[in-house]
Amino acid sequence: MTSDRTLIHLDHLTFSDSNVSGWAFRELTNWWGATQNKVPGVERPSGVGAFQRRRATRRSRVISFQARYRGSSAAEVERAYDELAAIGADMPARMGVTTDDGTSWRTVIVEQQDAQSTHNRRYGWVDVDVTADDPRRYGDAEWLTTDPPSAGVGLVWPVVWPAVWPGGGSPGRVTLVNDGRAPSPSSFVLRGGFDTAVVTCVETGDRVGFARPLPEGSVVTFDAETRRALLNGQDASRWLRYRQWTDVPGLSSRTFQFDVTGATGSPSMSGRVLPAWW
């Protein structure tokens, strides 16, 4: 059974489209659909139409909704106003929308919250305007993990037929699937120890490397969206090599190879791509 209900999530607050106590909302605008193309057309001076554009680049997205709080007193409404005003006041916030098709989210900057005076009433309205610098919306996805490549056991000759091929070994690869319809950046978490590491996209040959020893217990993160690396939470982008970042196209997949030198302990790589939509 479906609920036919839409929910907005802004950081830790949830807004319902039903007439309930607490937070509710109306008039959510610009959550779905594509934003304006930034690549201008150039008209042919002596021909029909314009020169053909090879691609489109989308603008950031401005999203708005009206929030309403219904409480037991005007003082409660004012306290709710203060709680909402603290969200995104000095840093980006996460905004999600839940429908019967699931939950998708964006990272947003809160541009403005225009709150009406309560006039001693037990309810009040707030106009909320946010901007998503990345216009795409995302879903969640699982991390896939692999060890570096390793050989299998192999057969011992002469072979007695029918032969049973032994197992073991690892190709050192993960295949990341983007179920959305927009290209999505890939992320990787590398765990030591090793001297150097390279992550290679099998289909394109694009590579991102880390040219610094990573001891056991340390973690470095590659983020294709920010084009940065974090070592135990601190910026380590100066040790990046190649920097050939790869997005996974919509309704497609990419396979990534994990190679290291000077392996110690149990190094591994985890990869993830979030399904993305315009």
Coordinates of N, CA, C and O in Angstrom, one line a residue, residues 144-151 168-175 188 190 198-202 255-260 267-271:
L144 N 31.4 -1.2 -2.3 CA 31.9 -2.5 -2.7 C 33.4 -2.5 -2.5 O 34.1 -1.5 -2.7
T145 N 33.9 -3.6 -1.9 CA 35.3 -3.7 -1.5 C 36.0 -4.8 -2.2 O 35.5 -5.8 -2.5
T146 N 37.3 -4.5 -2.5 CA 38.2 -5.5 -3.1 C 39.6 -5.4 -2.5 O 40.0 -4.3 -2.0
D147 N 40.3 -6.5 -2.5 CA 41.7 -6.5 -2.2 C 42.5 -6.3 -3.4 O 42.0 -6.3 -4.6
P148 N 43.8 -6.0 -3.4 CA 44.6 -5.9 -4.6 C 44.6 -7.2 -5.3 O 44.3 -8.3 -4.8
P149 N 45.0 -7.2 -6.6 CA 45.0 -8.5 -7.4 C 45.9 -9.5 -6.7 O 47.0 -9.2 -6.2
S150 N 45.4 -10.8 -6.8 CA 46.2 -11.9 -6.3 C 46.0 -13.1 -7.1 O 44.9 -13.3 -7.6
A151 N 47.0 -14.0 -7.2 CA 46.9 -15.2 -8.0 C 46.1 -16.2 -7.3 O 46.0 -16.3 -6.1
G168 N 40.4 -19.4 -5.3 CA 41.4 -18.5 -4.8 C 41.7 -17.4 -5.7 O 41.3 -17.4 -6.9
G169 N 42.4 -16.4 -5.3 CA 42.8 -15.2 -6.1 C 41.7 -14.2 -6.1 O 40.6 -14.4 -5.7
S170 N 42.1 -13.0 -6.6 CA 41.2 -11.8 -6.7 C 41.6 -11.0 -7.8 O 42.8 -10.8 -8.1
P171 N 40.7 -10.5 -8.7 CA 41.0 -9.7 -9.8 C 41.3 -8.2 -9.3 O 41.9 -7.4 -10.1
G172 N 41.0 -7.9 -8.1 CA 41.3 -6.5 -7.6 C 40.4 -5.5 -8.2 O 40.9 -4.4 -8.5
R173 N 39.1 -5.8 -8.5 CA 38.3 -4.9 -9.2 C 36.9 -4.8 -8.5 O 36.4 -5.7 -7.9
V174 N 36.3 -3.6 -8.7 CA 34.9 -3.4 -8.3 C 34.1 -2.8 -9.5 O 34.7 -2.0 -10.2
T175 N 32.9 -3.2 -9.7 CA 32.1 -2.6 -10.7 C 31.0 -1.8 -10.1 O 30.2 -2.3 -9.3
F188 N 36.2 6.6 -3.6 CA 37.0 5.4 -3.2 C 37.6 5.7 -1.8 O 38.1 6.8 -1.5
L190 N 40.7 4.0 0.4 CA 41.8 3.1 0.3 C 42.3 2.9 1.8 O 42.6 3.9 2.5
V198 N 47.2 2.9 -7.2 CA 46.6 3.5 -8.4 C 45.2 2.8 -8.5 O 45.0 1.6 -8.4
V199 N 44.2 3.7 -8.8 CA 42.8 3.2 -9.2 C 42.6 3.6 -10.6 O 42.7 4.7 -11.0
T200 N 42.3 2.5 -11.5 CA 42.2 2.7 -12.9 C 40.8 2.3 -13.4 O 40.3 1.2 -13.0
C201 N 40.2 3.1 -14.2 CA 38.9 2.8 -14.8 C 39.2 1.9 -16.0 O 39.9 2.3 -16.9
V202 N 38.7 0.7 -16.0 CA 39.0 -0.3 -17.0 C 38.5 0.1 -18.4 O 39.2 0.0 -19.4
T255 N 34.0 -0.2 -14.3 CA 34.8 -1.2 -13.5 C 36.2 -0.5 -13.1 O 36.8 0.1 -14.0
F256 N 36.6 -0.6 -11.9 CA 37.8 0.1 -11.4 C 38.8 -1.0 -10.8 O 38.4 -1.8 -10.0
Q257 N 40.0 -0.9 -11.3 CA 41.1 -1.8 -10.9 C 41.9 -1.1 -9.8 O 42.3 0.1 -9.8
F258 N 42.3 -1.9 -8.7 CA 43.0 -1.4 -7.6 C 44.4 -2.1 -7.6 O 44.5 -3.3 -7.5
D259 N 45.5 -1.3 -7.7 CA 46.8 -1.8 -7.7 C 47.7 -1.1 -6.7 O 47.5 0.1 -6.6
V260 N 48.6 -1.8 -6.0 CA 49.4 -1.2 -5.0 C 50.8 -1.7 -5.2 O 51.1 -2.7 -5.9
P267 N 45.8 -4.5 2.7 CA 45.3 -3.3 2.0 C 44.0 -3.6 1.2 O 43.8 -4.7 0.8
S268 N 43.1 -2.6 1.1 CA 41.9 -2.8 0.4 C 41.4 -1.5 -0.2 O 41.8 -0.4 0.2
M269 N 40.4 -1.6 -1.1 CA 39.8 -0.4 -1.7 C 38.3 -0.7 -1.7 O 37.8 -1.7 -2.1
S270 N 37.5 0.3 -1.2 CA 36.1 0.3 -1.3 C 35.6 1.4 -2.2 O 36.2 2.6 -2.2
G271 N 34.7 1.1 -3.1 CA 34.2 2.1 -4.1 C 32.7 2.3 -4.1 O 32.0 1.3 -3.7

